[in-house]
Every structure is written in C-alpha cells, then in structure tokens.
PDB file of C-alpha atoms in Angstrom:
ATOM      1  CA  UNK A 909      -0.020  -0.262   0.226  1.00 42.00           C
ATOM      2  CA  UNK A 910       2.561   2.205  -0.986  1.00 44.00           C
ATOM      3  CA  UNK A 911       0.923   5.208  -2.284  1.00 49.00           C
ATOM      4  CA  UNK A 912      -2.239   4.903  -0.575  1.00 44.00           C
ATOM      5  CA  UNK A 913      -0.407   4.993   2.817  1.00 43.00           C
ATOM      6  CA  UNK A 914       0.996   8.533   1.290  1.00 49.00           C
ATOM      7  CA  UNK A 915      -2.366   9.697   1.639  1.00 62.00           C
ATOM      8  CA  UNK A 916      -3.094   8.401   5.371  1.00 75.00           C
ATOM      9  CA  UNK A 917      -4.430  11.672   5.883  1.00 81.00           C
ATOM     10  CA  UNK A 918      -7.328  11.151   3.689  1.00 82.00           C
ATOM     11  CA  UNK A 919      -7.462   7.908   4.395  1.00 84.00           C
ATOM     12  CA  UNK A 920      -7.883   9.199   7.955  1.00 84.00           C
ATOM     13  CA  UNK A 921      -9.997  11.640   7.023  1.00 86.00           C
ATOM     14  CA  UNK A 922     -12.062   9.281   5.556  1.00 88.00           C
ATOM     15  CA  UNK A 923     -12.290   6.561   8.615  1.00 89.00           C
ATOM     16  CA  UNK A 924     -13.124   9.754  10.750  1.00 87.00           C
ATOM     17  CA  UNK A 925     -16.049  10.686   8.972  1.00 90.00           C
ATOM     18  CA  UNK A 926     -17.532   7.155   9.063  1.00 91.00           C
ATOM     19  CA  UNK A 927     -16.836   6.049  12.453  1.00 91.00           C
ATOM     20  CA  UNK A 928     -19.951   4.992  13.351  1.00 92.00           C
ATOM     21  CA  UNK A 929     -20.389   2.681  10.598  1.00 94.00           C
ATOM     22  CA  UNK A 930     -16.996   1.513  10.763  1.00 93.00           C
ATOM     23  CA  UNK A 931     -17.739   0.478  14.868  1.00 92.00           C
ATOM     24  CA  UNK A 932     -21.100  -0.813  13.682  1.00 94.00           C
ATOM     25  CA  UNK A 933     -18.880  -3.271  11.300  1.00 94.00           C
ATOM     26  CA  UNK A 934     -16.417  -4.033  13.450  1.00 94.00           C
ATOM     27  CA  UNK A 935     -19.020  -5.229  15.843  1.00 93.00           C
ATOM     28  CA  UNK A 936     -20.592  -7.222  13.388  1.00 93.00           C
ATOM     29  CA  UNK A 937     -17.397  -8.938  12.427  1.00 94.00           C
ATOM     30  CA  UNK A 938     -16.715  -9.812  16.205  1.00 93.00           C
ATOM     31  CA  UNK A 939     -19.034 -11.883  16.754  1.00 88.00           C
ATOM     32  CA  UNK A 940     -18.435 -13.494  20.156  1.00 91.00           C
ATOM     33  CA  UNK A 941     -16.602 -10.397  21.333  1.00 92.00           C
ATOM     34  CA  UNK A 942     -19.605  -8.000  20.987  1.00 88.00           C
ATOM     35  CA  UNK A 943     -21.004  -9.339  23.775  1.00 91.00           C
ATOM     36  CA  UNK A 944     -17.708  -9.022  26.127  1.00 92.00           C
ATOM     37  CA  UNK A 945     -17.311  -5.323  25.570  1.00 93.00           C
ATOM     38  CA  UNK A 946     -18.763  -4.562  28.677  1.00 92.00           C
ATOM     39  CA  UNK A 947     -17.830  -7.250  31.268  1.00 92.00           C
ATOM     40  CA  UNK A 948     -13.482  -6.468  29.558  1.00 92.00           C
ATOM     41  CA  UNK A 949     -14.535  -2.593  30.125  1.00 91.00           C
ATOM     42  CA  UNK A 950     -15.761  -3.371  33.938  1.00 90.00           C
ATOM     43  CA  UNK A 951     -12.430  -6.129  34.362  1.00 89.00           C
ATOM     44  CA  UNK A 952      -9.797  -4.715  32.637  1.00 86.00           C
ATOM     45  CA  UNK A 953     -10.630  -0.686  32.347  1.00 90.00           C
ATOM     46  CA  UNK A 954     -10.174  -2.165  28.506  1.00 92.00           C
ATOM     47  CA  UNK A 955     -12.267  -0.158  25.818  1.00 94.00           C
ATOM     48  CA  UNK A 956     -11.756  -2.332  22.945  1.00 94.00           C
ATOM     49  CA  UNK A 957     -13.597  -0.014  20.684  1.00 94.00           C
ATOM     50  CA  UNK A 958     -11.636   2.830  21.195  1.00 93.00           C
ATOM     51  CA  UNK A 959      -8.401   0.443  21.123  1.00 94.00           C
ATOM     52  CA  UNK A 960      -9.527  -0.294  17.839  1.00 94.00           C
ATOM     53  CA  UNK A 961      -9.510   3.008  16.239  1.00 94.00           C
ATOM     54  CA  UNK A 962      -5.907   3.713  17.989  1.00 94.00           C
ATOM     55  CA  UNK A 963      -4.863   0.039  16.369  1.00 95.00           C
ATOM     56  CA  UNK A 964      -6.715   1.589  13.098  1.00 93.00           C
ATOM     57  CA  UNK A 965      -4.474   4.958  13.266  1.00 92.00           C
ATOM     58  CA  UNK A 966      -1.397   3.157  14.054  1.00 93.00           C
ATOM     59  CA  UNK A 967      -1.941   0.928  10.809  1.00 93.00           C
ATOM     60  CA  UNK A 968      -2.554   4.257   8.217  1.00 90.00           C
ATOM     61  CA  UNK A 969      -0.007   6.431   9.324  1.00 89.00           C
ATOM     62  CA  UNK A 970       2.969   3.405   9.710  1.00 89.00           C
ATOM     63  CA  UNK A 971       3.565   4.423  13.522  1.00 92.00           C
ATOM     64  CA  UNK A 972       5.118   0.741  13.945  1.00 93.00           C
ATOM     65  CA  UNK A 973       6.688   1.492  16.888  1.00 95.00           C
ATOM     66  CA  UNK A 974       3.940   3.170  18.521  1.00 95.00           C
ATOM     67  CA  UNK A 975       2.035  -0.066  17.260  1.00 95.00           C
ATOM     68  CA  UNK A 976       4.147  -2.280  19.005  1.00 95.00           C
ATOM     69  CA  UNK A 977       4.257  -0.550  22.491  1.00 95.00           C
ATOM     70  CA  UNK A 978       0.989  -0.096  22.520  1.00 94.00           C
ATOM     71  CA  UNK A 979       0.747  -3.794  21.878  1.00 95.00           C
ATOM     72  CA  UNK A 980       2.800  -4.522  24.981  1.00 94.00           C
ATOM     73  CA  UNK A 981       0.611  -2.091  26.945  1.00 93.00           C
ATOM     74  CA  UNK A 982      -2.677  -4.078  25.833  1.00 93.00           C
ATOM     75  CA  UNK A 983      -0.666  -7.818  26.556  1.00 92.00           C
ATOM     76  CA  UNK A 984       0.314  -6.469  30.092  1.00 92.00           C
ATOM     77  CA  UNK A 985      -3.467  -5.207  30.767  1.00 91.00           C
ATOM     78  CA  UNK A 986      -5.043  -8.686  29.259  1.00 92.00           C
ATOM     79  CA  UNK A 987      -2.298 -10.733  31.268  1.00 90.00           C
ATOM     80  CA  UNK A 988      -3.350  -8.856  34.481  1.00 88.00           C
ATOM     81  CA  UNK A 989      -6.994  -9.651  34.295  1.00 88.00           C
ATOM     82  CA  UNK A 990      -6.878 -12.881  32.897  1.00 88.00           C
ATOM     83  CA  UNK A 991      -8.889 -11.502  30.258  1.00 90.00           C
ATOM     84  CA  UNK A 992      -9.488 -14.975  27.648  1.00 90.00           C
ATOM     85  CA  UNK A 993      -7.054 -14.324  24.472  1.00 91.00           C
ATOM     86  CA  UNK A 994      -9.480 -15.849  22.707  1.00 92.00           C
ATOM     87  CA  UNK A 995     -11.474 -12.743  22.969  1.00 93.00           C
ATOM     88  CA  UNK A 996      -8.024 -10.489  21.589  1.00 93.00           C
ATOM     89  CA  UNK A 997      -7.285 -12.762  18.362  1.00 93.00           C
ATOM     90  CA  UNK A 998     -11.005 -12.525  17.259  1.00 94.00           C
ATOM     91  CA  UNK A 999     -10.981  -9.010  18.011  1.00 95.00           C
ATOM     92  CA  UNK A1000      -7.834  -7.818  15.793  1.00 94.00           C
ATOM     93  CA  UNK A1001      -8.936 -10.453  13.487  1.00 94.00           C
ATOM     94  CA  UNK A1002     -12.380  -8.598  12.899  1.00 95.00           C
ATOM     95  CA  UNK A1003     -10.307  -5.454  13.073  1.00 95.00           C
ATOM     96  CA  UNK A1004      -8.101  -6.942   9.745  1.00 94.00           C
ATOM     97  CA  UNK A1005     -11.558  -7.523   8.061  1.00 94.00           C
ATOM     98  CA  UNK A1006     -12.799  -4.311   8.985  1.00 94.00           C
ATOM     99  CA  UNK A1007      -9.991  -2.303   8.194  1.00 93.00           C
ATOM    100  CA  UNK A1008     -10.037  -4.067   4.530  1.00 92.00           C
ATOM    101  CA  UNK A1009     -13.589  -3.313   3.616  1.00 92.00           C
ATOM    102  CA  UNK A1010     -13.413   0.353   4.435  1.00 90.00           C
ATOM    103  CA  UNK A1011     -10.091   0.461   2.325  1.00 88.00           C
ATOM    104  CA  UNK A1012     -12.208  -1.078  -0.384  1.00 86.00           C
ATOM    105  CA  UNK A1013     -14.892   1.958   0.203  1.00 88.00           C
ATOM    106  CA  UNK A1014     -12.565   4.310   0.441  1.00 86.00           C
ATOM    107  CA  UNK A1015     -10.415   3.248  -2.802  1.00 81.00           C
ATOM    108  CA  UNK A1016     -14.089   3.354  -4.649  1.00 82.00           C
ATOM    109  CA  UNK A1017     -14.966   7.029  -3.092  1.00 80.00           C
ATOM    110  CA  UNK A1018     -11.848   8.416  -3.913  1.00 75.00           C
ATOM    111  CA  UNK A1019     -10.833   9.381  -7.472  1.00 70.00           C
ATOM    112  CA  UNK A1020      -7.142   7.894  -7.649  1.00 62.00           C
ATOM    113  CA  UNK A1021      -5.088   8.930 -10.050  1.00 54.00           C
ATOM    114  CA  UNK A1022      -2.762   5.832  -9.714  1.00 51.00           C
ATOM    115  CA  UNK A1023      -4.254   3.187  -8.684  1.00 54.00           C
ATOM    116  CA  UNK A1024      -3.213   1.061  -5.724  1.00 57.00           C
ATOM    117  CA  UNK A1025      -0.859  -1.468  -5.991  1.00 66.00           C
ATOM    118  CA  UNK A1026      -2.621  -4.081  -4.083  1.00 68.00           C
ATOM    119  CA  UNK A1027      -0.241  -6.268  -3.288  1.00 72.00           C
ATOM    120  CA  UNK A1028       1.991  -4.048  -1.713  1.00 76.00           C
ATOM    121  CA  UNK A1029      -1.096  -2.703   0.435  1.00 78.00           C
ATOM    122  CA  UNK A1030      -2.021  -6.069   1.141  1.00 81.00           C
ATOM    123  CA  UNK A1031       2.046  -7.033   2.444  1.00 85.00           C
ATOM    124  CA  UNK A1032       2.033  -3.433   4.752  1.00 87.00           C
ATOM    125  CA  UNK A1033      -1.654  -3.652   6.378  1.00 89.00           C
ATOM    126  CA  UNK A1034      -1.284  -7.362   7.312  1.00 91.00           C
ATOM    127  CA  UNK A1035       2.238  -7.507   8.467  1.00 93.00           C
ATOM    128  CA  UNK A1036       1.394  -4.680  10.652  1.00 94.00           C
ATOM    129  CA  UNK A1037      -1.198  -6.328  12.003  1.00 94.00           C
ATOM    130  CA  UNK A1038       0.499  -9.661  12.241  1.00 94.00           C
ATOM    131  CA  UNK A1039       3.247  -6.957  13.837  1.00 94.00           C
ATOM    132  CA  UNK A1040       0.554  -5.915  16.589  1.00 95.00           C
ATOM    133  CA  UNK A1041      -0.793  -9.712  17.400  1.00 94.00           C
ATOM    134  CA  UNK A1042       3.033 -11.349  17.727  1.00 95.00           C
ATOM    135  CA  UNK A1043       3.631  -8.420  19.995  1.00 95.00           C
ATOM    136  CA  UNK A1044       0.835  -8.418  22.157  1.00 95.00           C
ATOM    137  CA  UNK A1045       0.922 -12.473  22.840  1.00 94.00           C
ATOM    138  CA  UNK A1046       4.510 -12.737  23.778  1.00 94.00           C
ATOM    139  CA  UNK A1047       3.946  -9.767  26.112  1.00 92.00           C
ATOM    140  CA  UNK A1048       0.942 -11.345  27.483  1.00 92.00           C
ATOM    141  CA  UNK A1049       2.863 -14.543  27.298  1.00 93.00           C
ATOM    142  CA  UNK A1050       5.812 -12.844  29.217  1.00 91.00           C
ATOM    143  CA  UNK A1051       4.019 -10.809  31.429  1.00 90.00           C
ATOM    144  CA  UNK A1052       1.758 -13.905  32.782  1.00 89.00           C
ATOM    145  CA  UNK A1053       4.694 -16.200  33.237  1.00 88.00           C
ATOM    146  CA  UNK A1054       6.187 -13.594  36.015  1.00 86.00           C
ATOM    147  CA  UNK A1055       2.702 -12.835  37.579  1.00 81.00           C
ATOM    148  CA  UNK A1056       2.530 -16.983  37.917  1.00 81.00           C
ATOM    149  CA  UNK A1057       6.539 -17.016  39.270  1.00 78.00           C
ATOM    150  CA  UNK A1058       5.634 -14.261  41.849  1.00 72.00           C
ATOM    151  CA  UNK A1059       2.421 -15.966  42.676  1.00 70.00           C
ATOM    152  CA  UNK A1060       4.331 -19.202  43.519  1.00 71.00           C
ATOM    153  CA  UNK A1061       7.247 -17.583  45.158  1.00 68.00           C
ATOM    154  CA  UNK A1062       4.915 -15.535  47.529  1.00 64.00           C
ATOM    155  CA  UNK A1063       2.925 -19.258  48.060  1.00 64.00           C
ATOM    156  CA  UNK A1064       6.129 -20.660  49.117  1.00 63.00           C
ATOM    157  CA  UNK A1065       7.020 -17.945  51.724  1.00 62.00           C
ATOM    158  CA  UNK A1066       3.512 -18.212  52.987  1.00 58.00           C
ATOM    159  CA  UNK A1067       3.697 -21.782  52.867  1.00 62.00           C
ATOM    160  CA  UNK A1068       7.125 -21.511  55.603  1.00 69.00           C
ATOM    161  CA  UNK A1069       6.573 -19.252  58.126  1.00 78.00           C
ATOM    162  CA  UNK A1070       9.480 -19.782  60.116  1.00 85.00           C
ATOM    163  CA  UNK A1071       9.273 -17.205  62.628  1.00 85.00           C
ATOM    164  CA  UNK A1072      12.141 -17.071  65.136  1.00 88.00           C
ATOM    165  CA  UNK A1073      11.595 -16.315  69.075  1.00 85.00           C
ATOM    166  CA  UNK A1074      14.950 -16.326  69.628  1.00 85.00           C
ATOM    167  CA  UNK A1075      18.559 -16.661  68.760  1.00 86.00           C
ATOM    168  CA  UNK A1076      18.216 -20.415  69.074  1.00 88.00           C
ATOM    169  CA  UNK A1077      14.483 -21.280  68.666  1.00 90.00           C
ATOM    170  CA  UNK A1078      12.172 -20.910  66.037  1.00 91.00           C
ATOM    171  CA  UNK A1079       8.916 -21.879  65.772  1.00 90.00           C
ATOM    172  CA  UNK A1080       7.226 -23.515  62.745  1.00 88.00           C
ATOM    173  CA  UNK A1081       3.611 -23.102  62.712  1.00 87.00           C
ATOM    174  CA  UNK A1082       1.931 -25.612  59.559  1.00 84.00           C
ATOM    175  CA  UNK A1083      -1.576 -24.786  59.180  1.00 79.00           C
ATOM    176  CA  UNK A1084      -4.699 -26.157  56.029  1.00 75.00           C
ATOM    177  CA  UNK A1085      -3.643 -28.636  53.431  1.00 74.00           C
ATOM    178  CA  UNK A1086      -0.148 -30.246  52.911  1.00 78.00           C
ATOM    179  CA  UNK A1087       0.496 -32.040  49.942  1.00 78.00           C
ATOM    180  CA  UNK A1088       3.188 -33.546  48.584  1.00 80.00           C
ATOM    181  CA  UNK A1089       4.352 -30.138  46.658  1.00 79.00           C
ATOM    182  CA  UNK A1090       3.858 -28.217  49.489  1.00 80.00           C
ATOM    183  CA  UNK A1091       5.604 -30.893  52.300  1.00 83.00           C
ATOM    184  CA  UNK A1092       8.550 -30.583  49.414  1.00 85.00           C
ATOM    185  CA  UNK A1093       8.827 -26.890  49.585  1.00 84.00           C
ATOM    186  CA  UNK A1094       8.793 -26.934  53.386  1.00 86.00           C
ATOM    187  CA  UNK A1095      11.598 -29.420  53.910  1.00 88.00           C
ATOM    188  CA  UNK A1096      14.178 -27.581  51.537  1.00 88.00           C
ATOM    189  CA  UNK A1097      13.311 -24.296  52.880  1.00 87.00           C
ATOM    190  CA  UNK A1098      13.759 -25.554  56.560  1.00 90.00           C
ATOM    191  CA  UNK A1099      16.808 -27.889  56.271  1.00 92.00           C
ATOM    192  CA  UNK A1100      17.869 -24.158  54.239  1.00 91.00           C
ATOM    193  CA  UNK A1101      17.104 -21.629  57.253  1.00 90.00           C
ATOM    194  CA  UNK A1102      18.273 -24.388  60.274  1.00 92.00           C
ATOM    195  CA  UNK A1103      21.922 -24.035  58.405  1.00 92.00           C
ATOM    196  CA  UNK A1104      21.464 -20.211  57.496  1.00 91.00           C
ATOM    197  CA  UNK A1105      20.341 -18.983  60.541  1.00 90.00           C
ATOM    198  CA  UNK A1106      21.984 -21.737  63.121  1.00 92.00           C
ATOM    199  CA  UNK A1107      19.107 -22.894  64.628  1.00 92.00           C
ATOM    200  CA  UNK A1108      19.339 -24.927  67.521  1.00 93.00           C
ATOM    201  CA  UNK A1109      15.430 -26.132  68.653  1.00 93.00           C
ATOM    202  CA  UNK A1110      12.721 -26.240  65.913  1.00 93.00           C
ATOM    203  CA  UNK A1111       9.284 -26.443  67.439  1.00 92.00           C
ATOM    204  CA  UNK A1112       6.868 -28.023  64.334  1.00 91.00           C
ATOM    205  CA  UNK A1113       3.384 -27.048  65.388  1.00 90.00           C
ATOM    206  CA  UNK A1114       1.225 -29.205  63.623  1.00 89.00           C
ATOM    207  CA  UNK A1115      -2.673 -28.304  65.931  1.00 87.00           C
ATOM    208  CA  UNK A1116      -3.575 -26.397  61.933  1.00 84.00           C
ATOM    209  CA  UNK A1117      -3.127 -30.051  59.896  1.00 81.00           C
ATOM    210  CA  UNK A1118      -6.425 -31.921  60.522  1.00 76.00           C
ATOM    211  CA  UNK A1119      -5.027 -34.805  58.381  1.00 78.00           C
ATOM    212  CA  UNK A1120      -1.506 -35.794  56.874  1.00 81.00           C
ATOM    213  CA  UNK A1121      -1.033 -38.110  53.304  1.00 84.00           C
ATOM    214  CA  UNK A1122       2.271 -41.106  54.144  1.00 85.00           C
ATOM    215  CA  UNK A1123       4.366 -38.921  51.698  1.00 85.00           C
ATOM    216  CA  UNK A1124       3.772 -35.439  54.187  1.00 85.00           C
ATOM    217  CA  UNK A1125       4.773 -37.613  57.081  1.00 87.00           C
ATOM    218  CA  UNK A1126       8.155 -38.806  55.117  1.00 88.00           C
ATOM    219  CA  UNK A1127       9.012 -35.507  54.533  1.00 88.00           C
ATOM    220  CA  UNK A1128       8.222 -34.158  58.200  1.00 89.00           C
ATOM    221  CA  UNK A1129      10.817 -37.025  59.491  1.00 90.00           C
ATOM    222  CA  UNK A1130      12.827 -36.096  56.682  1.00 91.00           C
ATOM    223  CA  UNK A1131      12.549 -32.491  58.270  1.00 91.00           C
ATOM    224  CA  UNK A1132      13.678 -33.616  61.641  1.00 92.00           C
ATOM    225  CA  UNK A1133      16.546 -36.121  60.581  1.00 92.00           C
ATOM    226  CA  UNK A1134      18.119 -33.544  58.394  1.00 93.00           C
ATOM    227  CA  UNK A1135      17.928 -30.653  61.459  1.00 93.00           C
ATOM    228  CA  UNK A1136      19.360 -33.506  63.871  1.00 92.00           C
ATOM    229  CA  UNK A1137      22.232 -34.035  61.128  1.00 93.00           C
ATOM    230  CA  UNK A1138      23.081 -29.600  61.695  1.00 93.00           C
ATOM    231  CA  UNK A1139      22.792 -29.874  65.461  1.00 93.00           C
ATOM    232  CA  UNK A1140      18.847 -28.860  65.725  1.00 93.00           C
ATOM    233  CA  UNK A1141      16.374 -30.901  68.113  1.00 92.00           C
ATOM    234  CA  UNK A1142      13.042 -30.781  66.613  1.00 92.00           C
ATOM    235  CA  UNK A1143      10.403 -30.687  68.637  1.00 92.00           C
ATOM    236  CA  UNK A1144       6.462 -31.720  67.768  1.00 93.00           C
ATOM    237  CA  UNK A1145       3.372 -30.214  69.172  1.00 92.00           C
ATOM    238  CA  UNK A1146      -0.231 -30.372  68.154  1.00 89.00           C
ATOM    239  CA  UNK A1147      -0.305 -33.983  66.784  1.00 88.00           C
ATOM    240  CA  UNK A1148      -4.395 -34.606  65.922  1.00 87.00           C
ATOM    241  CA  UNK A1149      -5.270 -37.924  67.458  1.00 87.00           C
ATOM    242  CA  UNK A1150      -6.020 -38.534  63.731  1.00 86.00           C
ATOM    243  CA  UNK A1151      -2.826 -37.888  62.996  1.00 86.00           C
ATOM    244  CA  UNK A1152      -1.416 -40.440  64.920  1.00 88.00           C
ATOM    245  CA  UNK A1153      -3.971 -42.909  64.468  1.00 88.00           C
ATOM    246  CA  UNK A1154      -2.990 -42.591  60.791  1.00 87.00           C
ATOM    247  CA  UNK A1155       1.261 -42.996  61.678  1.00 87.00           C
ATOM    248  CA  UNK A1156       0.187 -46.034  63.748  1.00 88.00           C
ATOM    249  CA  UNK A1157      -1.328 -47.960  61.495  1.00 89.00           C
ATOM    250  CA  UNK A1158       1.120 -47.357  58.594  1.00 86.00           C
ATOM    251  CA  UNK A1159       3.672 -48.558  61.058  1.00 87.00           C
ATOM    252  CA  UNK A1160       5.285 -44.702  60.974  1.00 84.00           C
ATOM    253  CA  UNK A1161       7.232 -43.490  63.934  1.00 83.00           C
ATOM    254  CA  UNK A1162       9.711 -40.389  64.622  1.00 83.00           C
ATOM    255  CA  UNK A1163      13.062 -41.111  65.885  1.00 80.00           C
ATOM    256  CA  UNK A1164      13.153 -41.851  69.549  1.00 80.00           C
ATOM    257  CA  UNK A1165      15.211 -38.538  70.151  1.00 82.00           C
ATOM    258  CA  UNK A1166      12.484 -36.445  68.721  1.00 87.00           C
ATOM    259  CA  UNK A1167      10.602 -34.688  71.722  1.00 90.00           C
ATOM    260  CA  UNK A1168       6.768 -34.392  71.095  1.00 91.00           C
ATOM    261  CA  UNK A1169       4.206 -32.090  73.749  1.00 91.00           C
ATOM    262  CA  UNK A1170       0.651 -31.714  73.410  1.00 89.00           C
ATOM    263  CA  UNK A1171       1.086 -27.980  73.048  1.00 89.00           C
ATOM    264  CA  UNK A1172       2.583 -25.018  71.444  1.00 88.00           C
ATOM    265  CA  UNK A1173       2.595 -23.603  74.974  1.00 87.00           C
ATOM    266  CA  UNK A1174       4.316 -25.997  76.328  1.00 88.00           C
ATOM    267  CA  UNK A1175       6.805 -26.151  74.396  1.00 87.00           C
ATOM    268  CA  UNK A1176       6.928 -22.044  74.992  1.00 85.00           C
ATOM    269  CA  UNK A1177       7.228 -22.741  78.158  1.00 84.00           C
ATOM    270  CA  UNK A1178       9.997 -24.898  78.138  1.00 83.00           C
ATOM    271  CA  UNK A1179      12.373 -23.930  75.623  1.00 78.00           C
ATOM    272  CA  UNK A1180      11.389 -20.201  75.758  1.00 72.00           C
ATOM    273  CA  UNK A1181      13.987 -18.368  77.967  1.00 59.00           C
ATOM    274  CA  UNK A1182      13.010 -15.252  78.929  1.00 47.00           C
TER     275      UNK A1182
END
C-alpha cells in the first residue's frame, strides 16, 4: 500500500467521517466479543472500540514502534486481568477484516490518479496487524509467566512461615492442607533456614493440620532427621489424634530422640527463656 499510505491523512479523514459505520461493521465481525465489551471494560478498564481506532490509526500512519508499544501495553493489561486470549484474537481479526472493508470503500469513493498497488497494500497492512498480534502475545506470555512466578514465590514463602522467637529457637506453624508439593517446599526451606540461621531448636506445631498423607509424614520425618544432622533438635507439638492413628496404622514413628508435646504453649514454656 505504498501509494495509499502516502495519502494517510485523507484515509484517516475518511475513517473519521465514517467512524460510526466502522464501529457497527467491527461489532458485526466480532460475533463473540461484542457481547463481552462491557465486561472487559469493567474487569480491566479496557475500551476495545477506542483501542481499535488507535490500532487502525497507527497502521494507517505506519507508526510501527507506537503500534508495538501499544501491543505490549495491551498484553500486560490482558495478562493482569486474566482475560481470555480467544477474545483478543477474534477482536484483532475483526479489526483486520473491517479495515480492509473500509479501505476498499475508500478506494471506490475516492478518485485516484494512481491506482493502489494491491499486493504492496496487502503486505503492508497484514504485516502490521501480524506485528501487533505477535507483540501482544509475547508481552502477554512474558508478563503472565512473571505473575505466575511471583505468585508461586509468595505461596512458597507463606507456606513456610519460620518464626524466630530467640537467637536459637524458631517455630514452624503448619496450617491448612499440606500436599506433597508443599511438603517438598517446606523441607527444602526449613533445612536451608536451619543451616543459615543456626537454629538449635525447631518447634514444629502441627495443631493446624487435621490430616496428613503418608508422603507428607515422610517429609516431616526427613525434616527432623536433616535438622538433627545439623545440630538442631526438633520438637513436635499439637499432633491430632487422627494423624497419630494414621501414623500408627502405617507403622510410621518419629525418631525416638524427637520430643513431642501436647501444645505449643507447653513448648514455649519449656524452651523459651525470657
């Protein structure tokens, strides 16, 4: 579209004059998305129609860097609010088809001394639309991955709340469901913390756990054994009857050197020197 884009001012003027018709055609092309426009605006403050005009303007003016920057911003916004990618794909393809429809109408309505080079126009327009899509998806994927990583790190940190109560004594209160994945994280972080912080007494309070799978019990045992190898004594508090029954039925017993107490308060009274 070499010759056509040279008259981008006239083309933009034409689009502005037919803005309402452009929007109607765009919504007609975007069958699924048109019913989601208000929801997407509410969820992510993303105005699809206004953004469509912005994309078309960048394409007509051949402002590739602005188009890429806008695509990156859109990718981050959609990833942040977890909006379905299928909506974006349908919307951009609808913009592509609508843009071609109105370029054709413009060509018919405008007396041109030099005819459009269709092949150059097709390459130019579609390359820019594809550039927008590729940049958007890369931005979306990159930012989504960073969000997932940050969330996992947060979960991991919250899953292992080691609380120091003196220079040598710390508490690990375990609350809620503990699956094998979380148990592995707990084991890794506890052993690291014992080594780094030189913890001499670690109180594992299990009163917040109603049930434990055998794999989780094994991980607890490995924490106790690993800590002992680094000179740290483990104290178990708050074991529920259900957990004890399961351990007995499975023939799983803590190391005889591991001390158990009924409540965390008992352990604090015995091991916390004020």
